[in-house]
Every structure is written in structure tokens, then in C-alpha cells.
Short mmCIF file of C-alpha atoms and ligand atoms in Angstrom, two decimals:
data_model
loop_
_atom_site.label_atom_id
_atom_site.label_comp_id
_atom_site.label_asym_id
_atom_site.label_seq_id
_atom_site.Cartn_x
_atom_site.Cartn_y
_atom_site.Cartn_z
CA UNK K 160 -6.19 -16.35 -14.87
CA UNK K 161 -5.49 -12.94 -16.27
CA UNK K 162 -3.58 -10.32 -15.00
CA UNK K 163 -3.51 -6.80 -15.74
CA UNK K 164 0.15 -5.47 -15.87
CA UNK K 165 0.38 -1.57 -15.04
CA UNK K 166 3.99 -0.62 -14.82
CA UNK K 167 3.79 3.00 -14.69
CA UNK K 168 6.35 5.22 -14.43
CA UNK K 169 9.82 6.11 -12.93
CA UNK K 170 10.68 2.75 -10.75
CA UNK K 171 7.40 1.46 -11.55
CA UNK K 172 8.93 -0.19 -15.08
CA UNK K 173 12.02 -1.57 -13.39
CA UNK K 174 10.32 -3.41 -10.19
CA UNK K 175 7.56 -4.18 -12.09
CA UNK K 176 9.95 -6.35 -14.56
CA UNK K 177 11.21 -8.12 -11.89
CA UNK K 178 8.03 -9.03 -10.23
CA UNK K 179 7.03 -10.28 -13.45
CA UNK K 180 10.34 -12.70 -13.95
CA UNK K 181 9.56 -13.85 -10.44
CA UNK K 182 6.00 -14.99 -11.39
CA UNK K 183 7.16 -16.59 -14.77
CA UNK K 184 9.78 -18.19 -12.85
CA UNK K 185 6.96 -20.54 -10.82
CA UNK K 186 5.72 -22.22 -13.83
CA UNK K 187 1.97 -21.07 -13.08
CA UNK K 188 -0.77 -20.91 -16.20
CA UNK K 189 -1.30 -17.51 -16.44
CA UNK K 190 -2.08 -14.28 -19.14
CA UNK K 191 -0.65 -11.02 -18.70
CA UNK K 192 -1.59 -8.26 -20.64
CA UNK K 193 0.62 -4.87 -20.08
CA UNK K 194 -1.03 -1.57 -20.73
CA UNK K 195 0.25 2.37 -20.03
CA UNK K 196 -0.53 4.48 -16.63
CA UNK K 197 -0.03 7.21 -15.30
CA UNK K 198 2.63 10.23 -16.89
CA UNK K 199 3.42 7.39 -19.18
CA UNK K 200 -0.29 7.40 -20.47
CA UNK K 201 -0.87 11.02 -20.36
CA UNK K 202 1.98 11.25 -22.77
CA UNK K 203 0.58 8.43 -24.84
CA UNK K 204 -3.24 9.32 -24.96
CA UNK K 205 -3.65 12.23 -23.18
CA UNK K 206 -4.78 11.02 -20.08
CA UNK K 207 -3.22 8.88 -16.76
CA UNK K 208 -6.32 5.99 -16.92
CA UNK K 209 -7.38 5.85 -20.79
CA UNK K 210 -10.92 3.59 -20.94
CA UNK K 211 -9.06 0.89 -22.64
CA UNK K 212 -6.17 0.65 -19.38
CA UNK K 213 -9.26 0.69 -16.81
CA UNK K 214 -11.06 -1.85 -18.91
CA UNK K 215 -8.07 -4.52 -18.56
CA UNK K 216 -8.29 -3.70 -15.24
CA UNK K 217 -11.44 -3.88 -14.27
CA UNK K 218 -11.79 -7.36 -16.54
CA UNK K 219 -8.59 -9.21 -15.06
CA UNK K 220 -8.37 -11.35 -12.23
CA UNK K 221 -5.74 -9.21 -10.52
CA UNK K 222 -3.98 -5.97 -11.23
CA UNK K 223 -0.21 -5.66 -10.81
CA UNK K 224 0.65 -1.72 -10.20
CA UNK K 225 4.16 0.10 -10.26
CA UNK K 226 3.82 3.48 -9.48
CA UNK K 227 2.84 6.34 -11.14
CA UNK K 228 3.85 10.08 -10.85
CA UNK K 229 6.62 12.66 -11.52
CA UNK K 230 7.37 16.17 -10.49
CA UNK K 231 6.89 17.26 -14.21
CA UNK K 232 3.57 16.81 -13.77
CA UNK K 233 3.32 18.45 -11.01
CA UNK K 234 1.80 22.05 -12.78
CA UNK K 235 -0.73 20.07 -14.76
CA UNK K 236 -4.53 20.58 -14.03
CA UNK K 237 -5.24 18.03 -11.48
CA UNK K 238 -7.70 15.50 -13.64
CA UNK K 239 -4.67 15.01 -15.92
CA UNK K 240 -2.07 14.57 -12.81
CA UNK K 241 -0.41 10.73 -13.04
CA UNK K 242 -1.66 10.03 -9.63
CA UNK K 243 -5.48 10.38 -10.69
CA UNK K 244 -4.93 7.07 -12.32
CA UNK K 245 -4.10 4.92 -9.07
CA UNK K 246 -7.05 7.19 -7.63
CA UNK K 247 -9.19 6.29 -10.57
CA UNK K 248 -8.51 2.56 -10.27
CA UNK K 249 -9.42 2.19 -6.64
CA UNK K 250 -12.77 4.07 -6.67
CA UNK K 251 -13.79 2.60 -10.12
CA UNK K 252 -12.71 -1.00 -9.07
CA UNK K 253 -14.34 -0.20 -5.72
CA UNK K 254 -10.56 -1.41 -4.02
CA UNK K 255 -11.70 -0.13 -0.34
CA UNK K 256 -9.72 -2.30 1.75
CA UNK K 257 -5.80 -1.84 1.72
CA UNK K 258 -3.59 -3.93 3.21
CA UNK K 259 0.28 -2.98 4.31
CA UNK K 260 1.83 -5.56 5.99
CA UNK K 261 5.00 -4.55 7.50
CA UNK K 262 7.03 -6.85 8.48
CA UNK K 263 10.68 -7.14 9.44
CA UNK K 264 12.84 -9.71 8.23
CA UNK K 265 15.30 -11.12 10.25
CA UNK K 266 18.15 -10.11 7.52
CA UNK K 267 17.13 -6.68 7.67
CA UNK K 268 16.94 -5.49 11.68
CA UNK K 269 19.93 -3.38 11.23
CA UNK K 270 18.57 -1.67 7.77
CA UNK K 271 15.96 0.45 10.12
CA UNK K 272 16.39 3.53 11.61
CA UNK K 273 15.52 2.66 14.86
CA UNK K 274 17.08 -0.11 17.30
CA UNK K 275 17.26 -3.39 16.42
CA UNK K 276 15.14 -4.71 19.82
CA UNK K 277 12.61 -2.36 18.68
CA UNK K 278 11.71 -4.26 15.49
CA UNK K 279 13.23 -7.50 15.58
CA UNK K 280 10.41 -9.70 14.88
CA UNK K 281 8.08 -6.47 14.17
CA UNK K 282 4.79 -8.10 12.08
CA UNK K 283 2.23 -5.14 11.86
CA UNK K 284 -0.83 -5.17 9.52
CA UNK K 285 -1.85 -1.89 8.70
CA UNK K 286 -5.57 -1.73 6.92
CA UNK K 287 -5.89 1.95 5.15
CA UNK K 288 -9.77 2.47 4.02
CA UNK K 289 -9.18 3.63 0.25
CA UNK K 290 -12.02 4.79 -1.35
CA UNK K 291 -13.24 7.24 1.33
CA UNK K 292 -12.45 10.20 3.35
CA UNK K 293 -10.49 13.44 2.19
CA UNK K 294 -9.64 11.76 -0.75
CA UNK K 295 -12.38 11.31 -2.06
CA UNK K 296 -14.85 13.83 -0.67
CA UNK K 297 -16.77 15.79 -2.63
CA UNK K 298 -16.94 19.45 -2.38
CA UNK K 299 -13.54 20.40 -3.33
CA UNK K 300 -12.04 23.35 -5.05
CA UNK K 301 -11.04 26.63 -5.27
CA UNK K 302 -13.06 29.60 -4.14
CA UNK K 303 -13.16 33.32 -2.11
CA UNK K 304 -13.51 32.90 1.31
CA UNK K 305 -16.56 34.31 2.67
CA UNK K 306 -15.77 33.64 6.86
CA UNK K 307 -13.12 32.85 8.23
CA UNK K 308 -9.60 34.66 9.61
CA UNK K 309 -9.67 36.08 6.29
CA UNK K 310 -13.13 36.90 4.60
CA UNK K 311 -12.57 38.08 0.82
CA UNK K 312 -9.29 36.13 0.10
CA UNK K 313 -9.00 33.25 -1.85
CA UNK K 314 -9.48 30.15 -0.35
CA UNK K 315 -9.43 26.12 -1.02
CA UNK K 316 -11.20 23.55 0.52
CA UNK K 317 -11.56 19.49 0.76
CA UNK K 318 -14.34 17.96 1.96
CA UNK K 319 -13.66 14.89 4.90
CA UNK K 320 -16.54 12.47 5.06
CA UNK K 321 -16.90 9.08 5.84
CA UNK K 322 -20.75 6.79 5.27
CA UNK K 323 -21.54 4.36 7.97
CA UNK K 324 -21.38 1.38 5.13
CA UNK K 325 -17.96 2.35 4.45
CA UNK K 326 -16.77 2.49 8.19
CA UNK K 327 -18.44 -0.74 8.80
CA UNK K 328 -17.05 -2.67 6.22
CA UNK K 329 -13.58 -1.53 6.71
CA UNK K 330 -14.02 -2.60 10.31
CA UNK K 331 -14.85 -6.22 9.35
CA UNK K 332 -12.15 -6.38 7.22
CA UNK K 333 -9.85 -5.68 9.98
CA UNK K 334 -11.86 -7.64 12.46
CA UNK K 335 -11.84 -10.54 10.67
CA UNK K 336 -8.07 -10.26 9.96
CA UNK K 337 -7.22 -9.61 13.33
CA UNK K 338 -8.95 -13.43 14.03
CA UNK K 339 -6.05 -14.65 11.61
CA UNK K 340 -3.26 -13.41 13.91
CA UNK K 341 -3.23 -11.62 17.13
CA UNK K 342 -6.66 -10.87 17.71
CA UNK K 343 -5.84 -7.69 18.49
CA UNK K 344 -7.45 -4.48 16.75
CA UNK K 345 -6.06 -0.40 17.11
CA UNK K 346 -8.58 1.89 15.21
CA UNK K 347 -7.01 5.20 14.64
CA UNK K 348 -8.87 8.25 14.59
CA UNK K 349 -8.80 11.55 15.33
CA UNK K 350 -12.22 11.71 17.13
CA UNK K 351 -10.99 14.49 19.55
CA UNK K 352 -11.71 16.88 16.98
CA UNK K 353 -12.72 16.06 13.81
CA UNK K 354 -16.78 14.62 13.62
CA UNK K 355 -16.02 12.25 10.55
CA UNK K 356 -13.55 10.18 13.41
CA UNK K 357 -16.01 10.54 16.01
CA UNK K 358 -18.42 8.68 14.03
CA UNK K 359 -15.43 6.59 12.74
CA UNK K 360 -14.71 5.48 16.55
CA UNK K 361 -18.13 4.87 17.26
CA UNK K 362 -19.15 2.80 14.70
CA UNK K 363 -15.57 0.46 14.92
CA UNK K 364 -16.50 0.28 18.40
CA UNK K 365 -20.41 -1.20 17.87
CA UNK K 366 -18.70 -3.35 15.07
CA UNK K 367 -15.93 -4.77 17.70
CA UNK K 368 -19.26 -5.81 19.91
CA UNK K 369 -19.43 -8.62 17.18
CA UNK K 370 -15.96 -10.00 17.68
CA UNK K 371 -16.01 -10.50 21.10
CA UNK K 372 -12.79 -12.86 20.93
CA UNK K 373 -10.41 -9.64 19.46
CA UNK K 374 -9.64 -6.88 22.11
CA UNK K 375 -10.42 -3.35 20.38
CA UNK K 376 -8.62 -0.32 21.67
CA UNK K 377 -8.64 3.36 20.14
CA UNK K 378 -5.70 5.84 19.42
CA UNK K 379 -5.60 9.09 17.79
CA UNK K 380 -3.18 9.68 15.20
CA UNK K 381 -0.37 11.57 16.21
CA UNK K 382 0.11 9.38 19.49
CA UNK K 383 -0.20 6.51 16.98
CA UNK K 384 2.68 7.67 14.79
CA UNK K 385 4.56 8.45 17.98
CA UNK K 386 4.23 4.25 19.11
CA UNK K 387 4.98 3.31 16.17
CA UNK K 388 7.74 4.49 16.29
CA UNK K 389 8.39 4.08 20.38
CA UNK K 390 7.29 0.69 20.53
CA UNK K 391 5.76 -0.57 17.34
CA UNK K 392 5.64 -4.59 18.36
CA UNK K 393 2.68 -3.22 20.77
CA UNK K 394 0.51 -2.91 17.87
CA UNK K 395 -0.89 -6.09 15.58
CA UNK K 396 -3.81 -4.80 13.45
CA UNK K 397 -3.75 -0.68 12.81
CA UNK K 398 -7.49 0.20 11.06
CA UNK K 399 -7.99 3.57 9.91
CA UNK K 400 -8.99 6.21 7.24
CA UNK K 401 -7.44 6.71 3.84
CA UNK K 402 -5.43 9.59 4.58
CA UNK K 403 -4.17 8.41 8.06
CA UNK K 404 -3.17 4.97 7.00
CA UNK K 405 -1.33 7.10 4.05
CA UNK K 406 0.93 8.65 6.42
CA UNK K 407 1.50 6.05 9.07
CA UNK K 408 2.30 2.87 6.32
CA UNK K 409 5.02 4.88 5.15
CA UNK K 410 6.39 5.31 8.82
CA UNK K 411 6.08 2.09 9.02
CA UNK K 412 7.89 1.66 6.06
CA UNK K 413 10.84 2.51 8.00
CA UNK K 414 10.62 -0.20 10.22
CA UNK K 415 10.99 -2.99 8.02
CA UNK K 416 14.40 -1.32 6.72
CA UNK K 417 13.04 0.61 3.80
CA UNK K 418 9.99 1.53 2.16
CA UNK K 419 11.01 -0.59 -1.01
CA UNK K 420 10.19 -3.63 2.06
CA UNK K 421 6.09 -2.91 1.87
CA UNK K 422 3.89 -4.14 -0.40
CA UNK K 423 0.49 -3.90 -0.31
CA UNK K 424 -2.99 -5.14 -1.59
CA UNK K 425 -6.33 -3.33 -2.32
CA UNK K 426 -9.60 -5.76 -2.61
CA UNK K 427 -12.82 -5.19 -2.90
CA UNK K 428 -15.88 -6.87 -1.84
CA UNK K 429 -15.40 -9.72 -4.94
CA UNK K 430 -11.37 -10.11 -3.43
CA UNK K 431 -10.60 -8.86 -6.62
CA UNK K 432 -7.66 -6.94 -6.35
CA UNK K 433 -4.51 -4.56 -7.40
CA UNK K 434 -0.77 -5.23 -6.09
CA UNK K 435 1.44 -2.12 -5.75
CA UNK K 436 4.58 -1.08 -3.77
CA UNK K 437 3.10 1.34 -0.91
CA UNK K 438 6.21 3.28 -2.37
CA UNK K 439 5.97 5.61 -5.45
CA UNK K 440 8.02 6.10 -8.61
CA UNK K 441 10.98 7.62 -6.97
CA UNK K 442 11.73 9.90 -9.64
CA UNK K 443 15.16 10.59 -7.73
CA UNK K 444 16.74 6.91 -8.81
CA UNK K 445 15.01 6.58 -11.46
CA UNK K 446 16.07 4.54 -14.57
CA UNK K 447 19.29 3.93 -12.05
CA UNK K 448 18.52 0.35 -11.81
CA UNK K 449 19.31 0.77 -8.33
CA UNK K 450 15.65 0.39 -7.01
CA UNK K 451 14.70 -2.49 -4.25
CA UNK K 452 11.74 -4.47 -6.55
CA UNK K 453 11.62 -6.82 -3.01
CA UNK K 454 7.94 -4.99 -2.13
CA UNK K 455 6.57 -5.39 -5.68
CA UNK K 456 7.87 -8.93 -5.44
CA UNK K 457 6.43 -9.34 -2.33
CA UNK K 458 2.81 -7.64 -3.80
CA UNK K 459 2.84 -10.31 -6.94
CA UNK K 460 2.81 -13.13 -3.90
CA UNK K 461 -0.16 -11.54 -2.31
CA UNK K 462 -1.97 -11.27 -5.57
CA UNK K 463 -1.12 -15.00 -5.97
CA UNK K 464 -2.60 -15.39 -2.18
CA UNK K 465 -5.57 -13.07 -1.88
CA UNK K 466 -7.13 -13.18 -5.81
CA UNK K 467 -5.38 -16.20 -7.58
CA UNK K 468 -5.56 -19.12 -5.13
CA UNK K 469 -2.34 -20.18 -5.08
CA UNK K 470 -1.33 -19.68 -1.86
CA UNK K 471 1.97 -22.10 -2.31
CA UNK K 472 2.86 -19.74 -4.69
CA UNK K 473 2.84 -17.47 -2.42
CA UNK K 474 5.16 -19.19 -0.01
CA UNK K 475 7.47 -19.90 -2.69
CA UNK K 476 8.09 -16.07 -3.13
CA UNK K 477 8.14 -15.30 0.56
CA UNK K 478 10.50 -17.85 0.84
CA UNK K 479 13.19 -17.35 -1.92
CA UNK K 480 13.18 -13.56 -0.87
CA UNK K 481 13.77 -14.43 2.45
CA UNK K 482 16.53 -16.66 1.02
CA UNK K 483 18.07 -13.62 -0.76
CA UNK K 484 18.26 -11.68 1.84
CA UNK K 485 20.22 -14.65 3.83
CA UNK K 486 22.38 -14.58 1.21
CA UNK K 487 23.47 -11.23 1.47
CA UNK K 488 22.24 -9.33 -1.28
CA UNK K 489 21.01 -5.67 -0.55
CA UNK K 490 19.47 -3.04 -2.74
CA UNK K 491 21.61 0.76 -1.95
CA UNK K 492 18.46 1.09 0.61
CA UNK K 493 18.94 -1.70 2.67
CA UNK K 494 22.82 -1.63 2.24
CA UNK K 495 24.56 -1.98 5.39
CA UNK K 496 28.06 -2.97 6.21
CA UNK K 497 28.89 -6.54 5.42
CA UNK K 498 26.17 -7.16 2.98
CA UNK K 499 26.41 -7.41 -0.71
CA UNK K 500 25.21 -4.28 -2.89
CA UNK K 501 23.18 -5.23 -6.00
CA UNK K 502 20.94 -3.68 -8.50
CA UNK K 503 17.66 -4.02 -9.46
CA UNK K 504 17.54 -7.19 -12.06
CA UNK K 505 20.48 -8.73 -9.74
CA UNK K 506 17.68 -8.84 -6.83
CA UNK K 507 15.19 -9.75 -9.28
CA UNK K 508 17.53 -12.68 -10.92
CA UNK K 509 18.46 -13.95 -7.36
CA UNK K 510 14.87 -14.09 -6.59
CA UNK K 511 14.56 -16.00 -9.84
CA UNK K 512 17.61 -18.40 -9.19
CA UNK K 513 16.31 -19.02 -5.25
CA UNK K 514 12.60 -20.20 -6.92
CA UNK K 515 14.03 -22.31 -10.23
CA UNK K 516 16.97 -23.94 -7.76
CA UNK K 517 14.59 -25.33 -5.21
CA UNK K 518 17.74 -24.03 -2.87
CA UNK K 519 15.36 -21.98 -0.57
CA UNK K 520 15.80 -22.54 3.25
CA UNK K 521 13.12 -20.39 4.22
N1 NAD E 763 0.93 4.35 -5.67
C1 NAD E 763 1.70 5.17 -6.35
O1 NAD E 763 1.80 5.09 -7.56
C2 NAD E 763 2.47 6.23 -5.62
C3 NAD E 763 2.74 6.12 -4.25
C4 NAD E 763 3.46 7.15 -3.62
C5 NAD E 763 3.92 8.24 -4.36
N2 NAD E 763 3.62 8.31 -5.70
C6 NAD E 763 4.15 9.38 -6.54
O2 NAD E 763 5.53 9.13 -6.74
C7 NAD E 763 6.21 10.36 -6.96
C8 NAD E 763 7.37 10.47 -5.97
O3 NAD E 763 6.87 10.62 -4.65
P1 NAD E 763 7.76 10.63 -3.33
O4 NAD E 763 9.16 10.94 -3.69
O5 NAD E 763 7.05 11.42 -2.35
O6 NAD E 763 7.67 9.12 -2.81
P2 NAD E 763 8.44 7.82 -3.30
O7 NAD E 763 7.87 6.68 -2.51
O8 NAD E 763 8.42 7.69 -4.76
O9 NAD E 763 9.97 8.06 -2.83
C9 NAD E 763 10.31 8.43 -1.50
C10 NAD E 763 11.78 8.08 -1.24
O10 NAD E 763 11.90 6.65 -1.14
C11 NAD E 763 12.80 6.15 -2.10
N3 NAD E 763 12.24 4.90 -2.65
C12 NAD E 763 10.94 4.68 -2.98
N4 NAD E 763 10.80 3.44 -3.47
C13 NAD E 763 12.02 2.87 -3.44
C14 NAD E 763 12.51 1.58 -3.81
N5 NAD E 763 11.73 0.62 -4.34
N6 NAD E 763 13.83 1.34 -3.66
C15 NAD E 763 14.65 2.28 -3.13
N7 NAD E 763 14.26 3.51 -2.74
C16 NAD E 763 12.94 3.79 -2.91
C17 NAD E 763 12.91 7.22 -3.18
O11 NAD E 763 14.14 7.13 -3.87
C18 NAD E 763 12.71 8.50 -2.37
O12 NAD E 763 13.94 8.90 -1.82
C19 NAD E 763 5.15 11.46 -6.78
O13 NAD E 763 4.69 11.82 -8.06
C20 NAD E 763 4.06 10.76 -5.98
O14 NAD E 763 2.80 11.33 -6.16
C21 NAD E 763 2.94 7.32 -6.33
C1 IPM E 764 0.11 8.52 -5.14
C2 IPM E 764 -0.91 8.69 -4.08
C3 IPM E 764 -2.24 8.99 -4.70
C4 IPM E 764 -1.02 7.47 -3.16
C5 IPM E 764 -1.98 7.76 -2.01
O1 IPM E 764 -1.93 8.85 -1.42
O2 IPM E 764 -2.78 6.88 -1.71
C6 IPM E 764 0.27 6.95 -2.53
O3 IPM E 764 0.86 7.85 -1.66
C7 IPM E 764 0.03 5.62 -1.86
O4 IPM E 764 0.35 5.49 -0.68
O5 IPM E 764 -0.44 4.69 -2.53
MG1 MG E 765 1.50 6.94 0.17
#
């Protein structure tokens, strides 16, 4: 088993550390092979995804991501931008399926935002499509308008599109995960007036004809960030588009307690796959050591699930983070009164000391 290390920058180092102590602490026979991403790259080789950092990636088992960005980047032309790389990664490893499971652990009901009988025992999967849509559409640029409110002035433009293949895979995917929980499937669109989510409805919909046993229903965007946020236990599987699912997993974020609560996975059609935070590199608390590395904890025990087979693994970090968290111990984002503030490697080391002391609870 190899895996392909990709800290990245900001955060990304520090929570990527941790997540690495965490797998080293379960005594698994594994390689790891680290490699630069991102700024950190760019600054290194001239570029966020050199050939040699996309070749470990695309030749490893599994992919662990930090995060990658930072506002001094922010001027440079947009092929060189740090973000390019985590864009580069999912087209060329073809990662179209994203998962973002958030969940709320008991511990952390009073870390959210909203009421506590909102999201106690909230368990939402939300499946972003990732290597379509706006994202990825192609035109794209720069240019003088020739219509338009304003005819002559200068103008730029993306290009939304979706394939039928892409929709219909993407709808599987959430079908078929739907079977493994609720059976329940919300597609979100925006098919009152954009064509790409027209089609997008109608093909989820002649999809959701094969699943008879899951119940399909359909909701456009902005009511769906408004329930999520009014009722989010009404939901169980969320499907939609890459930009959509953007926006609403970090909502959703906030209903576990913090965004540093939601990992996520991106396959593709081999289950070969990259682990990231849904977060990014927080350049605000950066090299603080104050980060929460729980969600890129939480990623390395879906790699271990979805593309290493060792689902026990897997438990065994669910677990001892769950065990953490009974303990006390809170990262400044999930802080509240009564709990115990920590840094970054304390989490991490707890994490550690909850898997090597076989004290976990569950
Ligand atoms: N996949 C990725 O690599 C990825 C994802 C999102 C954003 N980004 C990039 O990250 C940079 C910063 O973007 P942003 O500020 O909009 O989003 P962000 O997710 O980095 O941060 C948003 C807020 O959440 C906080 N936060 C994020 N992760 C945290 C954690 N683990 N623990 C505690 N607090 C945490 C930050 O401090 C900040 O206040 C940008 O360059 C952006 O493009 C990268
Ligand atoms: C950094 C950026 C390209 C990325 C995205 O928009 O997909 C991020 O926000 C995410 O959620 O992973
Ligand atoms: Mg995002």
C-alpha cells in the first residue's frame, strides 16, 4: 500500500502531521511518500502540481491532501494559482465523486451555531460531483462584450455544462449510497432556471426509476441551504453539482460544530481516491498550531475504508476521536465552556494515546 502525502500549505502541514501520527499509530504496513503542492510548489518549481507530485499521485493507492492556497497568490495568473493543483488532481485522477459526511458528534451539539435539537444526532451525506460543471467548463475567459446590458465593455464569462455520463454516474453513486443508510435521496438543482439543472433533474430522476427501494425528491438550491439550516435531520443523502455541493458542505460544516469536523473523500471509478479536509489552509491561524486536524484525521480513516481495505482501521480512528472528544479536549473552534482547550499536536497526540492505549469507549 502506498500513499501519496500532499501537505500543502498554511494548516495543510500541521493537520496533515497529525493525520499521519494517527495512521503510524495503528501499526498498519504501509509507504508514504511526501511531495510539495500548491503555493508551496509554485515556490519550489514554479508550478502548484509539478509532473513528478501528480505522478505519486496518480501511482499511489490513496492520496492524503491538506490544503492548498494563500491570499499572496491571489494576483498570480490563474494556471499558476495554488488551488489549480487540487483542481488538477481531481480532473487528472478523474476523482468525480465527493463525499462530505457531516456528522455531529454527540460531544460537540453545543459547538454549532444553531440549537442543539436541531443537530443532535445530525448524519448527512453530502455527494458534490467534482470534475464537472462551472468548474470545469470550457469556454472561459476574458473578452468585450458584444450583447448584453452593456455591449462594448469588457466582459468575463464561465461556461456551466454538465454530459449525461457524468450526471448519471454521480447519481449511482448517490443511489447506491443512499441503499447503505436511509434510502433516502435529495438532488439539488437549480432547474428553474438554469438548462444544465434541468437536464441534471431529469436525468437523476430516470436514474432513481432504477432504485425503486430509495425515495427521490428534488430541491433547488437556495431552499436547500435554507433546510439545512431550518431542519437539516430532514435530509440523508444531498446529490448535486460541483459548485452547489461547494457551497452547501461548508454550511454544513457548521452543523457538526466547525468546519475543521468534515472530511471528505473523492473516488473515481477504480475507488481510488484523495482524502482532504473540505476546509482550506486557513491562512488566518496559520503556523498557530491552533488548527482542529479532527477532519483530516477523520479523512485518513476513510482512505483506510474506501481505498485501503481496512475498514477496522477505520473504526479504530472513528472511535479514539470520538473518545477525545469525551474526554474533553477542544480545538479554539470547538471550544466551549467547560471543555479543555488544546492545540493542534495535543489533539493529534490524544488521538494517538486513545489508539496505542486500547482505552477507547467508543
Ligand atoms: N481543498 C483545498 O485545498 C481548499 C479548500 C478551501 C479553500 N482553500 C483555499 O484556502 C485559502 C483560504 O480560504 P478560506 O479562508 O476561504 O477558507 P478556509 O476553509 O481556509 O477558512 C475559513 C475559516 O475557517 C477556519 N478554519 C478552516 N479550517 C480550520 C481548522 N482545521 N481548524 C480551525 N479553523 C479552521 C479558518 O481559520 C477561517 O476562519 C484560499 O486560498 C482558498 O482558495 C483550499
Ligand atoms: C480550493 C477550491 C478549489 C476547492 C473547491 O472549490 O472545490 C475548495 O473550496 C473545496 O471545497 O475543496
Ligand atoms: Mg470549498
Amino acid at each position: 500500500m502506498k500513499i501519496a502525502v500532499l501537505p500543502g500549505d498554511g494548516i495543510g502541514t500541521e493537520i496533515v502531521a497529525e493525520a499521519l501520527r494517527v495512521l503510524q499509530a495503528l501499526d498498519l504496513t504501509f509507504e508514504t511518500e511526501t511531495a510539495l503542492v500548491g503555493g508551496a510548489a509554485y515556490e519550489a518549481h514554479g508550478h502548484p502540481l509539478p509532473e513528478s507530485t501528480l505522478k505519486l499521485a496518480k501511482d499511489a493507492d490513496a492520496v492524503l491532501f491538506g490544503a492548498v492556497g494563500d491570499w499572496k497568490y491571489d494576483k498570480l495568473e490563474r494556471s499558476l494559482r495554488p488551488e489549480q493543483a487540487i483542481l488538477g488532481l481531481r480532473k487528472n485522477l478523474g476523482l468525480f465523486a465527493n463525499f462530505r459526511p457531516a456528522i455531529c458528534y454527540e460531544q460537540l451539539v453545543d459547538a454549532s451555531s444553531l440549537k442543539p435539537e436541531l443537530i443532535a444526532g445530525l448524519d448527512i451525506l453530502i455527494i458534490r460531483e467534482l470534475t464537472g460543471d462551472i468548474y470545469f467548463g470550457q469556454p472561459r475567459g476574458r473578452r468585450t462584450a458584444v450583447d448584453g446590458h452593456f455591449p462594448g465593455a469588457d466582459e468575463a464569462f464561465d461556461t456551466m455544462r454538465y454530459s449525461r455520463p457524468e450526471v448519471e454516474r454521480i447519481a449511482h453513486v448517490a443511489f447506491q449510497a443512499a441503499r447503505k443508510r436511509s434510502k433516502r435521496v435529495t438532488s439539488v438543482d437549480k432547474a428553474n432556471v438554469l438548462e444544465t439543472f434541468q437536464f441534471w433533474k431529469d436525468i437523476v430522476t430516470e436514474v432513481g426509476k432504477e432504485y425503486p427501494d430509495v425515495e427521490l425528491d428534488h430541491m433547488y438550491v437556495d431552499n436547500a441551504a435554507m433546510q439545512l439550516v431550518k431542519a437539516p435531520k430532514k435530509f440523508d443523502v444531498v446529490v448535486t453539482g460541483n459548485m452547489f455541493g461547494d457551497i452547501l458542505s461548508d454550511e454544513a460544516a457548521m452543523l457538526t460544530g466547525s468546519i475543521g469536523m468534515l472530511p471528505s473523500a473523492s473516488l473515481n471509478s477504480s475507488n481510488q481516491g484523495l482524502y482532504e479536509p473540505s476546509h482550506g489552509s486557513a491562512p488566518d491561524i496559520a503556523g498557530k498550531g491552533v488548527a482542529n486536524p479532527l477532519a483530516t484525521i477523520l479523512s485518513a480513516a476513510m482512505m483506510l475504508r474506501f481505498s485501503l481495505n481496512q475498514p477496522e482501521a477505520a473504526d479504530r480512528i472513528e472511535s479514539a476521536v470520538k473518545h477525545v472528544l469525551a474526554q474533553g479536549l477542544r480545538t479554539a473552534d470547538i471550544w466551549s465552556a467547560g471543555t479543555t482547550k488544546v492545540g493542534t499536536r495535543e489533539m493529534g497526540d490524544a488521538v494517538v494515546a486513545a489508539i496505542t492505549k486500547k482505552t477507547i469507549t467508543g
